[in-house]
Coordinates of C-alpha atoms in Angstrom, one line a residue:
M1 CA 0.0 0.0 0.0
P2 CA 1.5 3.4 -1.0
L3 CA 2.3 5.5 2.1
A4 CA 0.6 8.4 0.4
L5 CA -2.7 6.7 1.1
V6 CA -1.9 6.8 4.8
A7 CA -1.3 10.5 4.6
L8 CA -4.6 11.0 2.9
A9 CA -6.3 8.9 5.5
I10 CA -4.7 11.1 8.3
G11 CA -6.2 14.2 6.7
A12 CA -9.5 12.4 6.3
F13 CA -9.4 11.5 10.0
G14 CA -9.3 15.2 11.0
I15 CA -11.9 16.3 8.6
G16 CA -14.2 13.4 9.6
T17 CA -13.9 14.3 13.2
T18 CA -15.0 17.9 12.8
E19 CA -17.8 16.9 10.4
F20 CA -19.4 14.3 12.7
V21 CA -18.5 15.4 16.2
I22 CA -21.1 18.1 16.0
M23 CA -23.9 15.5 16.1
G24 CA -23.1 14.5 19.7
L25 CA -22.6 18.1 20.9
L26 CA -25.7 19.7 19.5
P27 CA -27.5 19.9 22.9
E28 CA -24.5 21.5 24.6
I29 CA -23.9 24.0 21.9
A30 CA -27.6 24.9 21.7
A31 CA -27.7 25.5 25.4
D32 CA -24.5 27.5 25.4
F33 CA -25.8 29.9 22.7
G34 CA -29.4 29.9 23.8
V35 CA -30.8 28.4 20.6
S36 CA -33.1 25.5 19.9
I37 CA -31.9 22.0 18.8
P38 CA -33.3 22.5 15.3
S39 CA -31.6 25.9 15.1
A40 CA -28.3 24.3 16.2
G41 CA -28.8 21.8 13.4
F42 CA -27.9 24.7 11.1
L43 CA -24.3 24.0 12.1
V44 CA -24.6 20.7 10.3
T45 CA -26.5 22.3 7.3
G46 CA -24.1 25.2 7.1
Y47 CA -21.1 23.0 7.1
A48 CA -22.6 20.8 4.4
L49 CA -23.6 23.7 2.2
G50 CA -20.1 25.1 2.6
V51 CA -18.7 21.8 1.2
V52 CA -21.1 22.0 -1.7
A53 CA -20.2 25.6 -2.6
G54 CA -16.5 25.4 -1.7
A55 CA -15.6 22.1 -3.4
P56 CA -15.8 23.3 -7.0
V57 CA -14.6 26.9 -6.2
M58 CA -11.5 25.7 -4.3
T59 CA -10.7 23.1 -7.1
I60 CA -11.0 25.8 -9.8
L61 CA -8.7 28.1 -7.8
G62 CA -6.2 25.3 -7.4
T63 CA -6.0 24.4 -11.1
K64 CA -2.7 26.3 -11.5
I65 CA -0.8 24.4 -8.8
N66 CA 0.0 20.8 -8.2
R67 CA -2.2 18.5 -6.2
K68 CA 0.1 18.1 -3.2
T69 CA 0.4 21.9 -2.6
M70 CA -3.4 22.2 -3.0
L71 CA -4.0 19.5 -0.4
M72 CA -1.7 21.3 2.0
L73 CA -3.4 24.6 1.5
L74 CA -6.8 23.0 2.1
M75 CA -5.6 21.6 5.4
G76 CA -4.5 25.0 6.5
L77 CA -7.9 26.4 5.8
F78 CA -9.4 23.5 7.8
I79 CA -7.2 24.4 10.8
A80 CA -8.3 28.1 10.6
G81 CA -12.0 27.3 10.5
N82 CA -11.8 25.0 13.5
L83 CA -9.9 27.5 15.6
L84 CA -12.5 30.1 14.8
S85 CA -15.2 27.7 16.0
A86 CA -13.3 27.0 19.2
V87 CA -13.2 30.7 20.2
A88 CA -16.6 31.8 18.7
P89 CA -18.3 34.3 21.0
A90 CA -21.7 34.0 19.3
F91 CA -23.7 31.4 17.3
G92 CA -23.2 33.3 14.1
V93 CA -19.4 33.3 14.5
M94 CA -19.5 29.6 15.3
L95 CA -21.5 29.0 12.1
A96 CA -18.9 31.1 10.2
G97 CA -16.1 28.9 11.6
R98 CA -17.9 25.8 10.5
I99 CA -18.3 27.2 7.0
V100 CA -14.6 28.2 6.7
A101 CA -13.6 24.6 7.8
S102 CA -16.0 23.1 5.3
L103 CA -14.5 24.9 2.3
A104 CA -11.5 22.5 2.6
H105 CA -13.6 19.4 2.9
G106 CA -14.9 18.7 -0.6
A107 CA -11.8 19.6 -2.5
F108 CA -9.6 17.6 -0.1
F109 CA -11.6 14.4 -0.5
G110 CA -12.2 15.0 -4.2
I111 CA -8.6 15.7 -5.1
G112 CA -7.5 13.0 -2.7
S113 CA -9.7 10.5 -4.4
V114 CA -8.1 11.2 -7.8
V115 CA -4.6 10.9 -6.2
A116 CA -5.5 7.7 -4.5
A117 CA -6.8 6.2 -7.7
E118 CA -3.7 7.2 -9.7
L119 CA -1.4 5.5 -7.2
V120 CA -2.7 2.0 -7.8
A121 CA -3.7 -0.3 -10.7
P122 CA -7.0 0.4 -12.4
D123 CA -8.7 -2.7 -10.9
K124 CA -7.8 -1.5 -7.4
R125 CA -9.1 2.0 -7.6
A126 CA -12.2 1.6 -5.4
G127 CA -10.1 -0.1 -2.8
A128 CA -7.6 2.7 -2.8
I129 CA -10.4 5.3 -2.4
A130 CA -11.8 3.2 0.4
I131 CA -8.4 3.3 2.2
M132 CA -8.4 7.1 2.1
F133 CA -12.0 7.2 3.4
T134 CA -11.0 4.8 6.2
G135 CA -9.6 7.9 7.9
L136 CA -13.1 9.3 7.9
T137 CA -14.6 6.1 9.3
V138 CA -11.9 5.7 12.0
A139 CA -12.7 9.3 13.0
N140 CA -16.1 8.1 13.9
I141 CA -14.7 5.2 16.0
V142 CA -12.0 7.2 17.8
G143 CA -12.1 11.0 17.1
V144 CA -15.8 11.6 17.2
P145 CA -16.6 9.7 20.4
L146 CA -13.6 11.2 22.2
G147 CA -14.5 14.6 21.0
T148 CA -18.0 14.1 22.2
F149 CA -16.8 12.9 25.6
V150 CA -14.4 15.9 26.0
G151 CA -17.1 18.3 24.8
Q152 CA -19.6 17.0 27.4
A153 CA -17.1 16.7 30.2
V154 CA -14.9 19.8 29.7
G155 CA -16.6 21.9 27.0
W156 CA -17.3 21.8 23.3
R157 CA -14.7 24.6 22.7
V158 CA -11.9 22.3 23.8
T159 CA -13.2 19.7 21.3
F160 CA -12.8 22.1 18.4
G161 CA -9.3 23.1 19.6
I162 CA -8.3 19.5 19.6
V163 CA -9.8 19.1 16.1
A164 CA -7.6 22.0 14.9
A165 CA -4.6 20.2 16.3
L166 CA -5.6 17.1 14.3
G167 CA -5.6 19.3 11.2
V168 CA -1.9 20.2 12.0
V169 CA -1.1 16.5 12.1
G170 CA -2.9 16.0 8.8
L171 CA -1.0 18.8 7.2
A172 CA 2.3 17.3 8.3
G173 CA 1.3 13.9 7.0
V174 CA 0.5 15.3 3.5
A175 CA 3.7 17.3 3.4
K176 CA 5.8 14.3 4.4
L177 CA 4.1 11.4 2.5
V178 CA 2.2 12.5 -0.5
P179 CA 4.4 12.6 -3.6
D180 CA 4.8 15.9 -5.5
L181 CA 2.5 14.9 -8.3
P182 CA 2.6 17.3 -11.3
R183 CA -0.6 18.7 -12.8
P184 CA -1.8 16.3 -15.5
E185 CA -1.0 17.2 -19.1
G186 CA -4.0 18.7 -21.0
A187 CA -5.9 19.5 -17.8
H188 CA -8.2 22.4 -18.6
L189 CA -11.3 23.7 -16.9
R190 CA -13.4 23.4 -20.1
K191 CA -12.5 19.7 -20.3
E192 CA -13.4 19.2 -16.7
L193 CA -16.7 20.9 -17.1
A194 CA -17.5 18.8 -20.2
A195 CA -17.7 15.7 -17.9
F196 CA -21.0 17.1 -16.6
R197 CA -22.7 16.6 -19.9
N198 CA -22.5 12.9 -19.3
V199 CA -25.9 11.8 -17.9
Q200 CA -24.3 9.0 -16.0
V201 CA -22.1 11.4 -14.1
V202 CA -25.2 13.5 -13.1
L203 CA -27.2 10.4 -12.1
A204 CA -24.3 9.1 -9.9
M205 CA -24.2 12.5 -8.2
A206 CA -27.9 12.5 -7.7
M207 CA -27.6 9.0 -6.1
T208 CA -24.9 10.4 -3.8
V209 CA -27.2 13.3 -2.7
L210 CA -30.2 11.1 -1.9
G211 CA -28.4 8.0 -0.6
F212 CA -26.1 9.7 1.8
G213 CA -28.8 12.1 2.7
G214 CA -30.7 9.1 4.1
V215 CA -27.9 8.4 6.6
F216 CA -27.8 12.0 7.9
A217 CA -31.5 12.3 8.2
A218 CA -31.3 10.0 11.2
I219 CA -27.7 10.6 12.5
T220 CA -28.0 14.4 12.6
Y221 CA -30.5 14.2 15.5
I222 CA -29.1 11.0 17.1
A223 CA -28.4 12.7 20.4
P224 CA -31.9 13.9 21.2
M225 CA -33.4 10.8 19.6
M226 CA -31.4 8.5 21.8
T227 CA -31.8 10.5 25.0
E228 CA -35.5 11.4 24.6
I229 CA -36.8 8.3 22.9
A230 CA -34.5 5.4 23.7
G231 CA -33.8 6.6 27.2
Y232 CA -30.1 6.7 27.0
S233 CA -28.1 9.2 29.1
A234 CA -26.3 12.0 27.4
G235 CA -23.0 10.3 28.1
A236 CA -24.1 7.1 26.3
V237 CA -24.2 9.1 23.0
T238 CA -20.4 8.7 22.9
W239 CA -20.4 4.9 22.6
L240 CA -23.4 5.0 20.3
L241 CA -21.3 7.1 17.9
V242 CA -18.6 4.5 18.3
L243 CA -21.0 1.9 17.0
F244 CA -21.9 4.2 14.1
G245 CA -18.2 4.6 13.3
V246 CA -17.6 0.8 13.5
G247 CA -20.4 0.4 11.0
M248 CA -18.9 3.1 8.7
F249 CA -15.5 1.4 8.9
L250 CA -16.9 -2.0 8.0
G251 CA -19.3 -0.7 5.3
N252 CA -16.6 1.4 3.7
L253 CA -14.1 -1.5 3.3
T254 CA -16.9 -3.8 2.1
G255 CA -18.1 -1.3 -0.4
G256 CA -14.5 -0.7 -1.7
R257 CA -13.9 -4.4 -2.0
F258 CA -17.0 -5.3 -3.9
A259 CA -17.2 -2.1 -6.0
D260 CA -14.1 -3.3 -7.9
R261 CA -16.0 -6.5 -8.8
K262 CA -19.8 -5.7 -9.0
L263 CA -20.3 -2.0 -8.6
M264 CA -24.0 -1.6 -9.4
P265 CA -25.2 -4.7 -7.5
M266 CA -23.3 -3.3 -4.5
L267 CA -25.3 -0.1 -4.8
Y268 CA -28.6 -2.0 -5.0
V269 CA -27.9 -3.9 -1.9
S270 CA -26.6 -1.0 0.2
L271 CA -29.3 1.5 -0.8
G272 CA -32.2 -1.0 -0.5
G273 CA -30.9 -2.2 2.8
L274 CA -30.4 1.4 4.1
A275 CA -34.1 2.3 3.3
I276 CA -35.3 -0.8 5.1
V277 CA -33.1 -0.2 8.2
L278 CA -34.1 3.4 8.4
A279 CA -37.8 2.4 8.4
L280 CA -37.1 -0.1 11.2
F281 CA -35.3 2.7 13.2
T282 CA -38.7 4.4 13.8
V283 CA -39.6 1.3 15.9
T284 CA -36.2 0.2 17.2
A285 CA -35.4 3.7 18.5
H286 CA -37.7 2.9 21.4
S287 CA -35.4 0.1 22.6
K288 CA -31.9 0.6 23.8
I289 CA -30.5 -2.6 22.5
L290 CA -32.3 -2.5 19.1
A291 CA -31.5 1.1 18.6
A292 CA -27.8 0.4 19.1
A293 CA -27.9 -2.4 16.6
T294 CA -29.7 -0.2 14.1
I295 CA -27.2 2.6 14.4
L296 CA -24.4 0.1 13.5
L297 CA -26.3 -1.0 10.4
I298 CA -27.0 2.5 9.3
G299 CA -23.3 3.3 9.4
A300 CA -22.4 0.1 7.5
L301 CA -25.0 0.4 4.8
G302 CA -24.6 4.1 4.4
F303 CA -20.8 4.0 3.9
A304 CA -20.9 0.9 1.7
T305 CA -22.2 3.3 -0.9
V306 CA -19.2 5.7 -0.7
P307 CA -16.5 3.9 -2.7
P308 CA -18.8 2.7 -5.5
L309 CA -20.4 6.1 -6.0
Q310 CA -17.1 7.8 -6.0
K311 CA -15.6 5.3 -8.4
R312 CA -18.6 5.4 -10.7
V313 CA -18.1 9.2 -11.0
L314 CA -14.4 8.7 -11.7
D315 CA -15.1 6.0 -14.3
Q316 CA -17.8 8.0 -16.1
A317 CA -15.8 11.2 -16.1
H318 CA -12.7 9.5 -17.4
G319 CA -10.1 11.8 -18.9
A320 CA -11.3 14.8 -16.7
P321 CA -12.0 13.3 -13.3
T322 CA -10.8 16.0 -10.8
L323 CA -13.7 18.5 -10.8
A324 CA -16.3 15.7 -11.1
S325 CA -14.8 13.9 -8.2
V326 CA -14.7 17.1 -6.1
V327 CA -18.3 18.0 -6.9
N328 CA -19.4 14.4 -6.0
I329 CA -17.9 15.0 -2.5
G330 CA -20.0 18.1 -2.4
A331 CA -23.0 16.0 -3.4
F332 CA -22.5 13.9 -0.3
N333 CA -22.7 17.0 1.8
L334 CA -25.6 18.4 -0.2
G335 CA -27.4 15.3 0.9
N336 CA -26.3 16.0 4.5
A337 CA -27.6 19.6 4.3
L338 CA -30.9 18.5 2.7
S339 CA -31.6 15.8 5.2
A340 CA -30.5 17.8 8.2
W341 CA -32.9 20.6 7.2
L342 CA -35.8 18.3 6.4
G343 CA -35.2 16.5 9.7
G344 CA -35.4 19.8 11.6
V345 CA -38.6 20.6 9.7
V346 CA -40.4 17.5 10.7
I347 CA -39.2 17.8 14.3
S348 CA -40.3 21.4 14.5
A349 CA -43.7 20.4 13.0
G350 CA -44.3 18.2 16.0
F351 CA -43.8 14.8 14.5
G352 CA -41.2 13.8 17.1
Y353 CA -37.5 12.9 17.1
T354 CA -38.0 9.7 15.1
A355 CA -39.7 11.5 12.2
P356 CA -36.3 12.2 10.5
N357 CA -36.0 8.5 9.9
W358 CA -38.9 8.6 7.5
V359 CA -37.2 11.4 5.6
G360 CA -34.2 9.1 5.3
V361 CA -36.3 6.2 4.0
A362 CA -37.7 8.5 1.2
L363 CA -34.2 9.7 0.3
A364 CA -32.6 6.2 0.2
A365 CA -35.5 4.7 -1.7
S366 CA -35.2 7.5 -4.3
A367 CA -31.5 6.8 -4.7
L368 CA -32.2 3.2 -5.3
G369 CA -34.6 4.1 -8.0
L370 CA -32.0 6.3 -9.7
A371 CA -29.5 3.4 -9.5
I372 CA -31.8 1.1 -11.3
W373 CA -32.6 3.7 -13.9
S374 CA -29.0 4.5 -14.4
A375 CA -28.1 0.8 -15.0
A376 CA -31.1 0.5 -17.4
L377 CA -29.9 3.5 -19.5
E378 CA -26.4 2.0 -19.6
R379 CA -27.7 -1.3 -20.9
R380 CA -29.9 0.4 -23.6
P381 CA -28.5 -0.5 -27.0
R382 CA -27.5 2.4 -29.2
V383 CA -29.7 2.6 -32.3
A384 CA -27.8 3.1 -35.5
V385 CA -29.1 5.8 -37.7
A386 CA -29.4 4.8 -41.3
E387 CA -28.0 7.1 -43.9
P388 CA -30.6 8.5 -46.3
L389 CA -30.8 6.9 -49.7
V390 CA -29.5 9.1 -52.5
Q391 CA -31.7 9.1 -55.6
Q392 CA -29.9 8.1 -58.7

């Protein structure tokens, strides 16, 4: 395994920690700033929208420099955003810090995916991408639970200070281990944008938005759902997030392994299973044991979609994959933003803390429908157009 993949995983670990640790700290942050839980959910939505907007912008700005330098600059931006969140005197400043940090997220994972894929043989690309995303999943096993524990015990500001320090480690890892890859020959913005004319690229991104949105519909509000519905203590949210992270880790590696063999069947199984499990979560959320098992399955099925969806975009946008890869990372976070907002809407409407699970069901089922449609379009034979007869 190339050591550069380890460096990318280190950066992914820091980014994954800051993205997901907010879930377990929403009640504490809401209380500190005097806002409601749904309002505090905008820290999730704002981060996700920042990824969506920042991913293509940062990539376009970085087209004039090599990928290693760009990855290092992105980690610097990540560090600055988390430091701002740690010292925020008001909710608006906290939100601004989250957005600043989010600007690095999409471009780092998007460019990192391209680098990871180029470091290995073509038939191992999904596995290489999965290794990079392992940092994100391990963050949910180690970084997020520890961050949640520290935030609840000492204060959430300390958590974000530690996250900034993780960013420093990630920056050092990229500087030390990632090779100084030159910009690819013939790389132009016009060529990168042309990839979006491919309907399969667009469909893959739509699957990303809806499929991963199904995961975040439930997980964004896991803290109040588990404390108010399942009857867990606030401290128990930490190990529940560990279970979610274990599921992510297992699902990510499984998705990477099978996507290199049977990509579309892997998507059918993971998206269909995710829709079913989210529907069951509306019932199992009332039981401590069943809720814990369901959270593990949501993490596994949700992240089993990540390597195949990212690889599908890279395959379909062959020849100009960088911008498409980055935008697809933004698509993951657009799904996060959409589902976090819809989850807050149904909670505010009085449907209860389990209602976001039904939002997730609808999103995951829609993604499955798109996957089936995409495969049907790909199998459709091209009809040859006969040339008109010329009269003699």
